[in-house]
mmCIF file with all atom_site columns, C-alpha atoms in Angstrom:
data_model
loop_
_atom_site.group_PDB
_atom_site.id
_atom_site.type_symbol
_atom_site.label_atom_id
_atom_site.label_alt_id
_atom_site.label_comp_id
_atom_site.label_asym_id
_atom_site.label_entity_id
_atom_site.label_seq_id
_atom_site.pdbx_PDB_ins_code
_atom_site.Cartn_x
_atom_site.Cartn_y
_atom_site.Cartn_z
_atom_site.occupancy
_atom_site.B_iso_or_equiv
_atom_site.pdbx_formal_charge
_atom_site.auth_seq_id
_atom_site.auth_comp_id
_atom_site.auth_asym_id
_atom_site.auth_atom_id
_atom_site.pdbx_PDB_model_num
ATOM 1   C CA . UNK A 1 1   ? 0.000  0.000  0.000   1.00 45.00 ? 1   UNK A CA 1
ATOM 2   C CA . UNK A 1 2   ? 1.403  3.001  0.482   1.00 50.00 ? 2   UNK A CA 1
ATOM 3   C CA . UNK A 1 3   ? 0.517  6.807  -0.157  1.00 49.00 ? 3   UNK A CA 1
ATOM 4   C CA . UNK A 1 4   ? -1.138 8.312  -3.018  1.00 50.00 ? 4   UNK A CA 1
ATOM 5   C CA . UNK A 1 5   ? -1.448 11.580 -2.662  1.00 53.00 ? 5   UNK A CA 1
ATOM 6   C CA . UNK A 1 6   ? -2.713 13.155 -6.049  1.00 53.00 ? 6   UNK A CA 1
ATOM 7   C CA . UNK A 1 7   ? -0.926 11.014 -7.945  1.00 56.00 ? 7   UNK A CA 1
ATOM 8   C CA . UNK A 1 8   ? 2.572  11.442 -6.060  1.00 54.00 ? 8   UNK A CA 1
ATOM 9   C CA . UNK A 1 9   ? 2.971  7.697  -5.105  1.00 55.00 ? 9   UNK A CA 1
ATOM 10  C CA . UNK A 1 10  ? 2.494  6.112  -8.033  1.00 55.00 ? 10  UNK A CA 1
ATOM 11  C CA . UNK A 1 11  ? 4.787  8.841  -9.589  1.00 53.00 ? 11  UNK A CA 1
ATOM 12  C CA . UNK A 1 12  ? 6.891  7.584  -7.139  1.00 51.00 ? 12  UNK A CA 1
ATOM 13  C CA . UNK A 1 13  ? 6.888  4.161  -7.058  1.00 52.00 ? 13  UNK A CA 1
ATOM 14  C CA . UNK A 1 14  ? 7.169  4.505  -11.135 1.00 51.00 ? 14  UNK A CA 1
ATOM 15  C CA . UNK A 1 15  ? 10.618 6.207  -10.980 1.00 46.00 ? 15  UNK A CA 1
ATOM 16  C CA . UNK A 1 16  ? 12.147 4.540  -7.958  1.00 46.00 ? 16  UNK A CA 1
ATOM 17  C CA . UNK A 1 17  ? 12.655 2.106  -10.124 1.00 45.00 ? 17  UNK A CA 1
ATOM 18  C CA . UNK A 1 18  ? 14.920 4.622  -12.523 1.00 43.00 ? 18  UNK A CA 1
ATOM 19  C CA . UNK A 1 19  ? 16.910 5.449  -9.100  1.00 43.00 ? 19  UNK A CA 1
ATOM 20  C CA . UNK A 1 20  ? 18.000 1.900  -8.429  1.00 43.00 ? 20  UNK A CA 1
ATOM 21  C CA . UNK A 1 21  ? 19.276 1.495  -11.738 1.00 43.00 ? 21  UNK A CA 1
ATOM 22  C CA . UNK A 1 22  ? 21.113 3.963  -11.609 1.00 49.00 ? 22  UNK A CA 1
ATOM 23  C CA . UNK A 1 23  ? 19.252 6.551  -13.466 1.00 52.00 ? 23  UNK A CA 1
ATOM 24  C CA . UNK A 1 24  ? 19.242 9.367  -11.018 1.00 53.00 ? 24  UNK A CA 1
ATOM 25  C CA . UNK A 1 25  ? 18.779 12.247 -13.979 1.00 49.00 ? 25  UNK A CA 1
ATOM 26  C CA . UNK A 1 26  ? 15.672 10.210 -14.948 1.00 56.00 ? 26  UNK A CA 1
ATOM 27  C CA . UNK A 1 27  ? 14.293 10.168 -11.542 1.00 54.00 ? 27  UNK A CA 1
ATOM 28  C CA . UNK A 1 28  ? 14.803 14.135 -11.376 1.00 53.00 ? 28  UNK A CA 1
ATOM 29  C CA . UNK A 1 29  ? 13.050 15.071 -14.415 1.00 54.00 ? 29  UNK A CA 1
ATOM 30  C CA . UNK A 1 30  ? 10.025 13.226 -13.519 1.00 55.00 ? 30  UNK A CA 1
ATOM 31  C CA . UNK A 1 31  ? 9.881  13.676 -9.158  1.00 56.00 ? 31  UNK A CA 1
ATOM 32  C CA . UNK A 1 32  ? 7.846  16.756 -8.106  1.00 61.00 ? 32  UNK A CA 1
ATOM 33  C CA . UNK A 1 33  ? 10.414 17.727 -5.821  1.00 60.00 ? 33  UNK A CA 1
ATOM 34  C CA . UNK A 1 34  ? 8.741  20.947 -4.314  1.00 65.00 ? 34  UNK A CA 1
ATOM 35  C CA . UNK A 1 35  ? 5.545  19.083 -3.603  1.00 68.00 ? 35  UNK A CA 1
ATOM 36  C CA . UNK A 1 36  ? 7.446  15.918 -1.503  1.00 69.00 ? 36  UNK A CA 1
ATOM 37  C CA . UNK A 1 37  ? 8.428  16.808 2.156   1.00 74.00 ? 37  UNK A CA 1
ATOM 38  C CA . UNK A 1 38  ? 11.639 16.556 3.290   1.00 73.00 ? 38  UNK A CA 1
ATOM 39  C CA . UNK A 1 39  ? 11.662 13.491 4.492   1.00 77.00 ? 39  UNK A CA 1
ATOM 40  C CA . UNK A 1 40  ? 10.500 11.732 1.390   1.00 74.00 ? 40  UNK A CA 1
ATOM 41  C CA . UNK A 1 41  ? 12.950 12.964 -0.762  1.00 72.00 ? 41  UNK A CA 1
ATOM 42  C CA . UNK A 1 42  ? 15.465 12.008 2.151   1.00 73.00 ? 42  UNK A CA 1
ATOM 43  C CA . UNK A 1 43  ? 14.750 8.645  1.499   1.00 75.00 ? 43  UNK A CA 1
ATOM 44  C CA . UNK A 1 44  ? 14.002 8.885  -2.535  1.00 72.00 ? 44  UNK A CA 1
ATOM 45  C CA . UNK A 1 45  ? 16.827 11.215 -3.806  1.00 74.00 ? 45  UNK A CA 1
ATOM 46  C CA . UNK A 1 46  ? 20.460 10.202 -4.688  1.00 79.00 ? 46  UNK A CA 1
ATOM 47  C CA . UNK A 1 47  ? 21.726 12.119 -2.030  1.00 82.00 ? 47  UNK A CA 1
ATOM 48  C CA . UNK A 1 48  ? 25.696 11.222 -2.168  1.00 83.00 ? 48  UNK A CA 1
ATOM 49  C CA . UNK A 1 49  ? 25.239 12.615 -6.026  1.00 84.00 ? 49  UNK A CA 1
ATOM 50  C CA . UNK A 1 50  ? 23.235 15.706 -5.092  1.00 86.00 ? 50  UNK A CA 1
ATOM 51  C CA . UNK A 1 51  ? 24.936 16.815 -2.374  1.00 90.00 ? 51  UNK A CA 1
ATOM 52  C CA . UNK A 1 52  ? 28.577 16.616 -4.003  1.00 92.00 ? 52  UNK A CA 1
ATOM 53  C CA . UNK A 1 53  ? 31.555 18.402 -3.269  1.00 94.00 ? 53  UNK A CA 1
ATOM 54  C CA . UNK A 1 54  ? 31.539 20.436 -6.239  1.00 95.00 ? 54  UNK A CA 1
ATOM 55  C CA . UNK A 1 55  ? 28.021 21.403 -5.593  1.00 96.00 ? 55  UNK A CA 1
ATOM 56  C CA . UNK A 1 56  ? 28.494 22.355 -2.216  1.00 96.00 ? 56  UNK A CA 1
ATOM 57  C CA . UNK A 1 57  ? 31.363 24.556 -2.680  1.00 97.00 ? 57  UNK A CA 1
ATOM 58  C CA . UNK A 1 58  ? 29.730 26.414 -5.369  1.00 97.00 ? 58  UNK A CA 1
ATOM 59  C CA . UNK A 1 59  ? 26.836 27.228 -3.393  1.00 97.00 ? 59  UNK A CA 1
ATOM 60  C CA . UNK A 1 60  ? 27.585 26.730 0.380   1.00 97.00 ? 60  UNK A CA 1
ATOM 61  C CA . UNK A 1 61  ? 30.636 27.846 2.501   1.00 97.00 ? 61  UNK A CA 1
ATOM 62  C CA . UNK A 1 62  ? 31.197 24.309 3.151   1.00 96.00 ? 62  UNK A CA 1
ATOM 63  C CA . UNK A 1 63  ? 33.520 22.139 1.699   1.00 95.00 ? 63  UNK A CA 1
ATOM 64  C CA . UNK A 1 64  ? 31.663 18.836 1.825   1.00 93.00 ? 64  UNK A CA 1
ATOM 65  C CA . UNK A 1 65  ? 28.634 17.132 3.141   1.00 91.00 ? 65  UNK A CA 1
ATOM 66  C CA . UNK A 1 66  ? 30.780 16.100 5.705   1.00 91.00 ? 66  UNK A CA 1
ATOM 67  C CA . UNK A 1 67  ? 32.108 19.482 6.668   1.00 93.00 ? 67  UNK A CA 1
ATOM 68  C CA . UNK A 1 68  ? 28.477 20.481 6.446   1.00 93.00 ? 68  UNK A CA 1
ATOM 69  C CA . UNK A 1 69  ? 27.705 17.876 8.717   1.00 91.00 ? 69  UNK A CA 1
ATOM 70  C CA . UNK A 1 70  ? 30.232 17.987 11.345  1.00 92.00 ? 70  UNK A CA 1
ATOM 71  C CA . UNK A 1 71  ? 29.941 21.880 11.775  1.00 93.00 ? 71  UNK A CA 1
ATOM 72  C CA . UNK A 1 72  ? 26.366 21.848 12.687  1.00 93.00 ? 72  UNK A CA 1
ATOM 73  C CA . UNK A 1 73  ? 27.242 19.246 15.355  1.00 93.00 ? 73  UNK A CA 1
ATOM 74  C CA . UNK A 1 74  ? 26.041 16.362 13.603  1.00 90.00 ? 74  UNK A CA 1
ATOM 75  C CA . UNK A 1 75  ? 27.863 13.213 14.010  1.00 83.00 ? 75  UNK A CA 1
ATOM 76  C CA . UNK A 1 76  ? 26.641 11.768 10.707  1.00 76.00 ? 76  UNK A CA 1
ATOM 77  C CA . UNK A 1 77  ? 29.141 11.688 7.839   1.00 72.00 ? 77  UNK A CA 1
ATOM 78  C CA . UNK A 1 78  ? 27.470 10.544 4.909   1.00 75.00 ? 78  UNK A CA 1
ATOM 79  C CA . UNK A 1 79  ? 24.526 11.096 2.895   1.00 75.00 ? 79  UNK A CA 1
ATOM 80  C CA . UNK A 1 80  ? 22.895 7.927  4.097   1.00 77.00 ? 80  UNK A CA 1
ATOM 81  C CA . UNK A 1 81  ? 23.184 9.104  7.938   1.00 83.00 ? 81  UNK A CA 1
ATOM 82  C CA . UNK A 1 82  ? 21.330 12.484 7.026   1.00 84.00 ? 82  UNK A CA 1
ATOM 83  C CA . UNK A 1 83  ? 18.283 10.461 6.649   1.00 82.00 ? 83  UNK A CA 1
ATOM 84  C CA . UNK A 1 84  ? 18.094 9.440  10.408  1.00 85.00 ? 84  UNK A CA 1
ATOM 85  C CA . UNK A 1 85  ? 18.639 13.350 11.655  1.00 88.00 ? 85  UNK A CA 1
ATOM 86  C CA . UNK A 1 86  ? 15.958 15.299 13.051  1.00 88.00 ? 86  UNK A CA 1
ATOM 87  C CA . UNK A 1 87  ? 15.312 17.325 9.689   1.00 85.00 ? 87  UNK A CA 1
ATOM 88  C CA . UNK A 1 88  ? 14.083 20.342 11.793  1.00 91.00 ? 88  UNK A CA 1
ATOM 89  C CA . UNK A 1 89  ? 17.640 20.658 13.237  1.00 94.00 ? 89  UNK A CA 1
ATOM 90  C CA . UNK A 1 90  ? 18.971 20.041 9.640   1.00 92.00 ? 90  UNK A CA 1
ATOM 91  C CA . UNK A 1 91  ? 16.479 22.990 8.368   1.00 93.00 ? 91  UNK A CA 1
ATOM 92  C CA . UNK A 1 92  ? 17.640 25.457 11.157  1.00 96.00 ? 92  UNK A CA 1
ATOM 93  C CA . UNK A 1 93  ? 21.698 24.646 10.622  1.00 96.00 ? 93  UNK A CA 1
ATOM 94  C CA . UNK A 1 94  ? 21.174 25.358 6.538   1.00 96.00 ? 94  UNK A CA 1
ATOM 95  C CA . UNK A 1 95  ? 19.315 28.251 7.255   1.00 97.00 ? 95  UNK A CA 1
ATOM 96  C CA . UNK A 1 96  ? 21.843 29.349 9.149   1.00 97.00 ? 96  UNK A CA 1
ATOM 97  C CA . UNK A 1 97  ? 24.989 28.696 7.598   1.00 97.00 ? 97  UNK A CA 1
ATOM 98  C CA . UNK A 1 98  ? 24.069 28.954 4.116   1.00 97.00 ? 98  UNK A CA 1
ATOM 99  C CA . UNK A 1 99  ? 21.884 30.985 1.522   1.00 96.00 ? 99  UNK A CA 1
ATOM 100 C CA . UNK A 1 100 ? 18.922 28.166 1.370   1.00 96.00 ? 100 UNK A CA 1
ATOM 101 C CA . UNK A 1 101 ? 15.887 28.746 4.005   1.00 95.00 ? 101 UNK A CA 1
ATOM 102 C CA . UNK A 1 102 ? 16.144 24.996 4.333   1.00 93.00 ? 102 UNK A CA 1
ATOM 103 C CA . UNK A 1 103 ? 17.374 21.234 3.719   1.00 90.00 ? 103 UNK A CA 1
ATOM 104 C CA . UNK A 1 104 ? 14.156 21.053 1.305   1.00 88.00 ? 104 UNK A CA 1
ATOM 105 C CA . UNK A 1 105 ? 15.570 24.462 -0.597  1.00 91.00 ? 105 UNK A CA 1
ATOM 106 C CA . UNK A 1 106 ? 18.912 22.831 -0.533  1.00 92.00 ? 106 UNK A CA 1
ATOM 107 C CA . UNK A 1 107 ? 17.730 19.888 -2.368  1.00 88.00 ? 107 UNK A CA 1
ATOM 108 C CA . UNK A 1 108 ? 15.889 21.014 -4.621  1.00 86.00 ? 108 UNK A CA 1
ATOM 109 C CA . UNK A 1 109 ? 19.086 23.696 -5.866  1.00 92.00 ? 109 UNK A CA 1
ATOM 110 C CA . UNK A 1 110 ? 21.228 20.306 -5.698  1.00 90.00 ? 110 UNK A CA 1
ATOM 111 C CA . UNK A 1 111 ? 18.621 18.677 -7.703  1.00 85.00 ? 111 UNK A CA 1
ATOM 112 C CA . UNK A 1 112 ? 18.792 21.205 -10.549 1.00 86.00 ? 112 UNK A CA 1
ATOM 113 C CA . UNK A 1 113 ? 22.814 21.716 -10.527 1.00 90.00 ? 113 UNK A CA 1
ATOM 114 C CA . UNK A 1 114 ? 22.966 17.753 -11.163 1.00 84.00 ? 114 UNK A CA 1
ATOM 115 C CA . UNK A 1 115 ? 20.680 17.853 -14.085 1.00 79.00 ? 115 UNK A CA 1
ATOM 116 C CA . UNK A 1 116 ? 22.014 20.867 -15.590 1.00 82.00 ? 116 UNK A CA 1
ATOM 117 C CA . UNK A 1 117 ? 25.303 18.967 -15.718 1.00 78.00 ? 117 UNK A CA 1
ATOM 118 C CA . UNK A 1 118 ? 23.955 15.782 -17.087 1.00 67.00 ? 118 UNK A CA 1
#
């Protein structure tokens, strides 16, 4: 079963299928990533992809996820371990540290950078 919310999950379950292939660019073209919480596209977006080095440098004063991580007194250092932080605490340290109101505004920006260079 599941959620179906408009559509969304069957959207969703449709291109999850694109993700573990390994077709992340697919998956971002066709997820309506402003509609999903946060937590959703936690768990449904390539996060160690999106959330590169190269991206966060561009746009963050951080110089990876890690360093992201670790300065807002997380102990997680990897995308994977994001998904089991409180995301409210997540939220508050982007807002803080960076030029995004929050995680969600960070990944969608990180969404778009990785298609662009696709």
């Amino acid at each position: 079963m599941g959620f179906n919310i408009g559509g969304l999950g069957d959207k969703i379950q449709g291109v999850v299928g694109s993700l573990k292939e390994g077709r992340a660019y697919e998956l971002l073209q066709k997820l309506p990533l402003n509609k999903l919480p946060v937590e959703q596209l936690l768990q449904k977006l390539p996060l160690e992809q999106l959330l590169s080095s190269s991206f966060l440098q561009k746009f963050t004063p951080f110089e990876s996820l890690k360093d992201l991580l670790q300065k807002g007194g997380f102990s997680a250092g990897s995308a994977e371990e994001i998904k089991s932080l409180p995301s409210d605490q997540l939220d508050e340290h982007v807002a803080k540290t960076t030029s995004f109101g929050s995680l969600k505004d960070m990944l969608i920006k990180a969404a778009e950078f990785y298609s662009q260079r696709k």
